[in-house]
GROMACS .gro file of C-alpha atoms in nm:
model
  240
    1UNK     CA    1   1.473  -2.105   4.146
    2UNK     CA    2   1.778  -2.223   4.357
    3UNK     CA    3   1.863  -2.154   4.754
    4UNK     CA    4   2.249  -2.103   4.820
    5UNK     CA    5   2.335  -2.108   5.167
    6UNK     CA    6   2.696  -2.003   5.115
    7UNK     CA    7   2.868  -1.759   5.389
    8UNK     CA    8   2.566  -1.805   5.575
    9UNK     CA    9   2.366  -1.603   5.338
   10UNK     CA   10   2.051  -1.692   5.169
   11UNK     CA   11   2.106  -1.639   4.770
   12UNK     CA   12   1.859  -1.696   4.534
   13UNK     CA   13   1.933  -1.766   4.152
   14UNK     CA   14   1.615  -1.712   3.945
   15UNK     CA   15   1.621  -1.853   3.594
   16UNK     CA   16   1.386  -1.729   3.326
   17UNK     CA   17   1.094  -1.931   3.279
   18UNK     CA   18   1.023  -2.077   2.941
   19UNK     CA   19   0.691  -1.869   2.929
   20UNK     CA   20   0.920  -1.550   2.961
   21UNK     CA   21   1.132  -1.688   2.670
   22UNK     CA   22   0.826  -1.764   2.470
   23UNK     CA   23   0.710  -1.419   2.529
   24UNK     CA   24   1.034  -1.251   2.442
   25UNK     CA   25   1.062  -1.461   2.113
   26UNK     CA   26   0.705  -1.358   2.010
   27UNK     CA   27   0.769  -1.021   2.092
   28UNK     CA   28   1.070  -1.027   1.856
   29UNK     CA   29   0.899  -1.207   1.573
   30UNK     CA   30   0.791  -1.030   1.272
   31UNK     CA   31   0.427  -1.103   1.098
   32UNK     CA   32   0.321  -1.037   0.767
   33UNK     CA   33   0.268  -0.687   0.620
   34UNK     CA   34  -0.080  -0.570   0.448
   35UNK     CA   35   0.116  -0.540   0.118
   36UNK     CA   36   0.204  -0.934   0.160
   37UNK     CA   37  -0.125  -1.028   0.230
   38UNK     CA   38  -0.278  -0.842  -0.064
   39UNK     CA   39  -0.021  -0.991  -0.296
   40UNK     CA   40  -0.111  -1.344  -0.151
   41UNK     CA   41  -0.484  -1.274  -0.238
   42UNK     CA   42  -0.417  -1.194  -0.582
   43UNK     CA   43  -0.205  -1.468  -0.638
   44UNK     CA   44  -0.444  -1.701  -0.518
   45UNK     CA   45  -0.732  -1.517  -0.727
   46UNK     CA   46  -0.485  -1.569  -1.048
   47UNK     CA   47  -0.444  -1.948  -0.971
   48UNK     CA   48  -0.797  -1.985  -0.923
   49UNK     CA   49  -0.884  -1.807  -1.236
   50UNK     CA   50  -0.647  -2.009  -1.436
   51UNK     CA   51  -0.791  -2.341  -1.304
   52UNK     CA   52  -1.134  -2.216  -1.391
   53UNK     CA   53  -1.040  -2.133  -1.733
   54UNK     CA   54  -0.861  -2.457  -1.762
   55UNK     CA   55  -1.194  -2.647  -1.670
   56UNK     CA   56  -1.423  -2.439  -1.885
   57UNK     CA   57  -1.179  -2.495  -2.196
   58UNK     CA   58  -1.191  -2.854  -2.127
   59UNK     CA   59  -1.576  -2.888  -2.080
   60UNK     CA   60  -1.632  -2.703  -2.398
   61UNK     CA   61  -1.397  -2.940  -2.597
   62UNK     CA   62  -1.576  -3.229  -2.463
   63UNK     CA   63  -1.913  -3.101  -2.561
   64UNK     CA   64  -1.796  -3.021  -2.903
   65UNK     CA   65  -1.650  -3.355  -2.941
   66UNK     CA   66  -1.964  -3.488  -2.820
   67UNK     CA   67  -2.182  -3.323  -3.064
   68UNK     CA   68  -1.944  -3.415  -3.336
   69UNK     CA   69  -1.974  -3.809  -3.249
   70UNK     CA   70  -2.375  -3.750  -3.254
   71UNK     CA   71  -2.333  -3.590  -3.579
   72UNK     CA   72  -2.131  -3.875  -3.714
   73UNK     CA   73  -2.371  -4.128  -3.597
   74UNK     CA   74  -2.683  -3.960  -3.762
   75UNK     CA   75  -2.491  -3.897  -4.112
   76UNK     CA   76  -2.386  -4.269  -4.101
   77UNK     CA   77  -2.747  -4.369  -4.058
   78UNK     CA   78  -2.873  -4.151  -4.313
   79UNK     CA   79  -2.623  -4.279  -4.543
   80UNK     CA   80  -2.704  -4.619  -4.474
   81UNK     CA   81  -3.060  -4.585  -4.576
   82UNK     CA   82  -2.985  -4.388  -4.865
   83UNK     CA   83  -2.764  -4.670  -4.984
   84UNK     CA   84  -2.974  -4.958  -4.903
   85UNK     CA   85  -3.289  -4.822  -5.073
   86UNK     CA   86  -3.107  -4.693  -5.410
   87UNK     CA   87  -2.927  -5.025  -5.449
   88UNK     CA   88  -3.254  -5.196  -5.438
   89UNK     CA   89  -3.419  -4.958  -5.713
   90UNK     CA   90  -3.553  -5.149  -5.996
   91UNK     CA   91  -3.585  -5.469  -5.835
   92UNK     CA   92  -3.846  -5.676  -6.049
   93UNK     CA   93  -3.832  -6.031  -6.000
   94UNK     CA   94  -4.123  -6.103  -6.215
   95UNK     CA   95  -4.053  -5.840  -6.462
   96UNK     CA   96  -4.416  -5.720  -6.440
   97UNK     CA   97  -4.404  -5.425  -6.189
   98UNK     CA   98  -4.195  -5.175  -6.407
   99UNK     CA   99  -3.986  -5.084  -6.132
  100UNK     CA  100  -3.712  -4.838  -6.140
  101UNK     CA  101  -3.601  -4.480  -6.059
  102UNK     CA  102  -3.912  -4.278  -6.140
  103UNK     CA  103  -3.760  -3.932  -6.097
  104UNK     CA  104  -3.397  -3.810  -6.044
  105UNK     CA  105  -3.318  -3.484  -5.930
  106UNK     CA  106  -3.007  -3.319  -5.840
  107UNK     CA  107  -3.161  -3.310  -5.446
  108UNK     CA  108  -3.421  -3.580  -5.446
  109UNK     CA  109  -3.487  -3.921  -5.587
  110UNK     CA  110  -3.804  -4.159  -5.600
  111UNK     CA  111  -3.754  -4.525  -5.669
  112UNK     CA  112  -3.976  -4.818  -5.711
  113UNK     CA  113  -3.898  -5.194  -5.625
  114UNK     CA  114  -4.086  -5.534  -5.602
  115UNK     CA  115  -3.972  -5.651  -5.282
  116UNK     CA  116  -4.230  -5.886  -5.211
  117UNK     CA  117  -4.243  -6.036  -5.588
  118UNK     CA  118  -4.580  -6.004  -5.644
  119UNK     CA  119  -4.569  -5.822  -5.967
  120UNK     CA  120  -4.651  -5.441  -5.836
  121UNK     CA  121  -4.436  -5.200  -5.643
  122UNK     CA  122  -4.702  -5.014  -5.487
  123UNK     CA  123  -4.685  -5.186  -5.123
  124UNK     CA  124  -4.527  -5.034  -4.829
  125UNK     CA  125  -4.150  -4.984  -4.857
  126UNK     CA  126  -4.182  -5.030  -5.241
  127UNK     CA  127  -4.223  -4.681  -5.339
  128UNK     CA  128  -3.981  -4.445  -5.152
  129UNK     CA  129  -3.870  -4.063  -5.211
  130UNK     CA  130  -3.597  -3.905  -5.048
  131UNK     CA  131  -3.588  -3.554  -4.999
  132UNK     CA  132  -3.487  -3.249  -4.760
  133UNK     CA  133  -3.768  -3.084  -4.582
  134UNK     CA  134  -3.827  -2.818  -4.316
  135UNK     CA  135  -3.995  -2.891  -3.986
  136UNK     CA  136  -4.004  -2.629  -3.735
  137UNK     CA  137  -3.703  -2.447  -3.860
  138UNK     CA  138  -3.508  -2.786  -3.864
  139UNK     CA  139  -3.393  -2.908  -4.203
  140UNK     CA  140  -3.462  -3.277  -4.228
  141UNK     CA  141  -3.365  -3.565  -4.462
  142UNK     CA  142  -3.707  -3.733  -4.531
  143UNK     CA  143  -3.829  -4.052  -4.638
  144UNK     CA  144  -4.163  -4.090  -4.788
  145UNK     CA  145  -4.367  -4.404  -4.893
  146UNK     CA  146  -4.708  -4.454  -4.967
  147UNK     CA  147  -4.808  -4.582  -4.633
  148UNK     CA  148  -4.677  -4.268  -4.454
  149UNK     CA  149  -4.776  -4.029  -4.722
  150UNK     CA  150  -4.551  -3.773  -4.564
  151UNK     CA  151  -4.209  -3.722  -4.505
  152UNK     CA  152  -4.089  -3.926  -4.206
  153UNK     CA  153  -3.748  -3.831  -4.057
  154UNK     CA  154  -3.445  -4.012  -4.121
  155UNK     CA  155  -3.175  -3.745  -3.971
  156UNK     CA  156  -3.195  -3.386  -3.886
  157UNK     CA  157  -2.987  -3.071  -3.957
  158UNK     CA  158  -2.887  -3.197  -4.273
  159UNK     CA  159  -2.787  -2.901  -4.468
  160UNK     CA  160  -2.752  -3.026  -4.808
  161UNK     CA  161  -2.831  -3.355  -5.032
  162UNK     CA  162  -2.694  -3.389  -5.342
  163UNK     CA  163  -2.719  -3.657  -5.626
  164UNK     CA  164  -2.516  -3.722  -5.926
  165UNK     CA  165  -2.650  -3.986  -6.175
  166UNK     CA  166  -2.405  -4.174  -6.383
  167UNK     CA  167  -2.467  -4.315  -6.704
  168UNK     CA  168  -2.350  -4.671  -6.888
  169UNK     CA  169  -2.023  -4.506  -6.974
  170UNK     CA  170  -1.969  -4.347  -6.613
  171UNK     CA  171  -2.007  -4.010  -6.731
  172UNK     CA  172  -2.274  -3.769  -6.541
  173UNK     CA  173  -2.622  -3.720  -6.656
  174UNK     CA  174  -2.786  -3.386  -6.657
  175UNK     CA  175  -3.096  -3.354  -6.399
  176UNK     CA  176  -3.352  -3.394  -6.395
  177UNK     CA  177  -3.275  -3.700  -6.589
  178UNK     CA  178  -3.507  -3.753  -6.860
  179UNK     CA  179  -3.466  -4.110  -6.912
  180UNK     CA  180  -3.398  -4.250  -6.559
  181UNK     CA  181  -3.350  -4.603  -6.721
  182UNK     CA  182  -2.997  -4.480  -6.810
  183UNK     CA  183  -2.892  -4.454  -6.480
  184UNK     CA  184  -2.634  -4.721  -6.349
  185UNK     CA  185  -2.495  -4.556  -6.042
  186UNK     CA  186  -2.563  -4.303  -5.808
  187UNK     CA  187  -2.330  -4.071  -5.618
  188UNK     CA  188  -2.480  -3.946  -5.295
  189UNK     CA  189  -2.336  -3.661  -5.098
  190UNK     CA  190  -2.468  -3.528  -4.770
  191UNK     CA  191  -2.346  -3.231  -4.553
  192UNK     CA  192  -2.507  -3.226  -4.191
  193UNK     CA  193  -2.435  -2.989  -3.898
  194UNK     CA  194  -2.410  -2.996  -3.529
  195UNK     CA  195  -2.753  -2.899  -3.311
  196UNK     CA  196  -2.590  -2.615  -3.132
  197UNK     CA  197  -2.344  -2.345  -3.258
  198UNK     CA  198  -2.013  -2.309  -3.118
  199UNK     CA  199  -1.932  -1.921  -3.044
  200UNK     CA  200  -1.545  -1.963  -3.086
  201UNK     CA  201  -1.593  -2.155  -3.411
  202UNK     CA  202  -1.683  -2.011  -3.776
  203UNK     CA  203  -1.726  -2.227  -4.046
  204UNK     CA  204  -1.575  -2.121  -4.371
  205UNK     CA  205  -1.538  -2.451  -4.570
  206UNK     CA  206  -1.683  -2.510  -4.907
  207UNK     CA  207  -1.845  -2.852  -4.953
  208UNK     CA  208  -1.838  -3.001  -5.284
  209UNK     CA  209  -1.972  -3.334  -5.429
  210UNK     CA  210  -1.743  -3.597  -5.580
  211UNK     CA  211  -1.770  -3.413  -5.935
  212UNK     CA  212  -1.608  -3.107  -5.755
  213UNK     CA  213  -1.931  -2.909  -5.764
  214UNK     CA  214  -1.992  -2.687  -5.482
  215UNK     CA  215  -2.327  -2.785  -5.294
  216UNK     CA  216  -2.286  -2.581  -4.979
  217UNK     CA  217  -2.091  -2.292  -4.814
  218UNK     CA  218  -1.907  -2.099  -4.730
  219UNK     CA  219  -2.171  -2.049  -4.413
  220UNK     CA  220  -1.965  -1.823  -4.217
  221UNK     CA  221  -2.168  -1.916  -3.890
  222UNK     CA  222  -2.046  -2.116  -3.587
  223UNK     CA  223  -2.194  -2.447  -3.675
  224UNK     CA  224  -1.966  -2.745  -3.707
  225UNK     CA  225  -2.035  -2.959  -4.026
  226UNK     CA  226  -1.950  -3.286  -4.180
  227UNK     CA  227  -1.950  -3.410  -4.545
  228UNK     CA  228  -2.001  -3.792  -4.631
  229UNK     CA  229  -2.022  -3.912  -4.971
  230UNK     CA  230  -2.062  -4.252  -5.175
  231UNK     CA  231  -2.120  -4.423  -5.492
  232UNK     CA  232  -2.431  -4.697  -5.519
  233UNK     CA  233  -2.445  -4.911  -5.789
  234UNK     CA  234  -2.791  -4.958  -5.896
  235UNK     CA  235  -2.766  -5.342  -5.987
  236UNK     CA  236  -3.103  -5.414  -6.093
  237UNK     CA  237  -3.109  -5.119  -6.325
  238UNK     CA  238  -2.775  -5.209  -6.460
  239UNK     CA  239  -2.929  -5.571  -6.543
  240UNK     CA  240  -3.200  -5.386  -6.782
   0.00000   0.00000   0.00000
């Protein structure tokens, strides 16, 4: 406020205060409408749902990859034991143990070997049988010896175990092999699956051995499966 004494008169000039300016501006300003608020809520919900969906998708992908990694590890372990023992079948340093393949079927095998060179093949880990067995609804690859008397699990969730026995000329021998001494090599094929099913997956694959024979499938379920196959030379039998 300013005093003006011109012509002997008191003149008062009053400026609008800043508070008045602010009040004036607020009164003239426009706010959000109800439609705009609802639209903002809807957009926020869509963004949140998208982020959650992406998170769930990544989580499922990670879980599937983790299960496949575990499956691959147990399959390799199973194949390692099979290769190791079958390659030793017929080991008989003294020539007195009569070691070799005892019986050879398309889904099981029994073999003997004289590991300690004492002239027999009756000790622990010298008489070995591989086959599949059911334990509480879970199919497992079992390894049985005279010491254990029952199957010991090598790997679980194994859906197929297949053996093809090749003779001296490399041709497959009919199973069960009537004369196991003719076996010179063994083709091994195993199929394993994940422990849990994936609701968004369907296994329509057909699994075959190295001869092209179907050994499993299609299963048409939600389990992911893996096939591993190899051929093992029975070097001790080849010498006989």
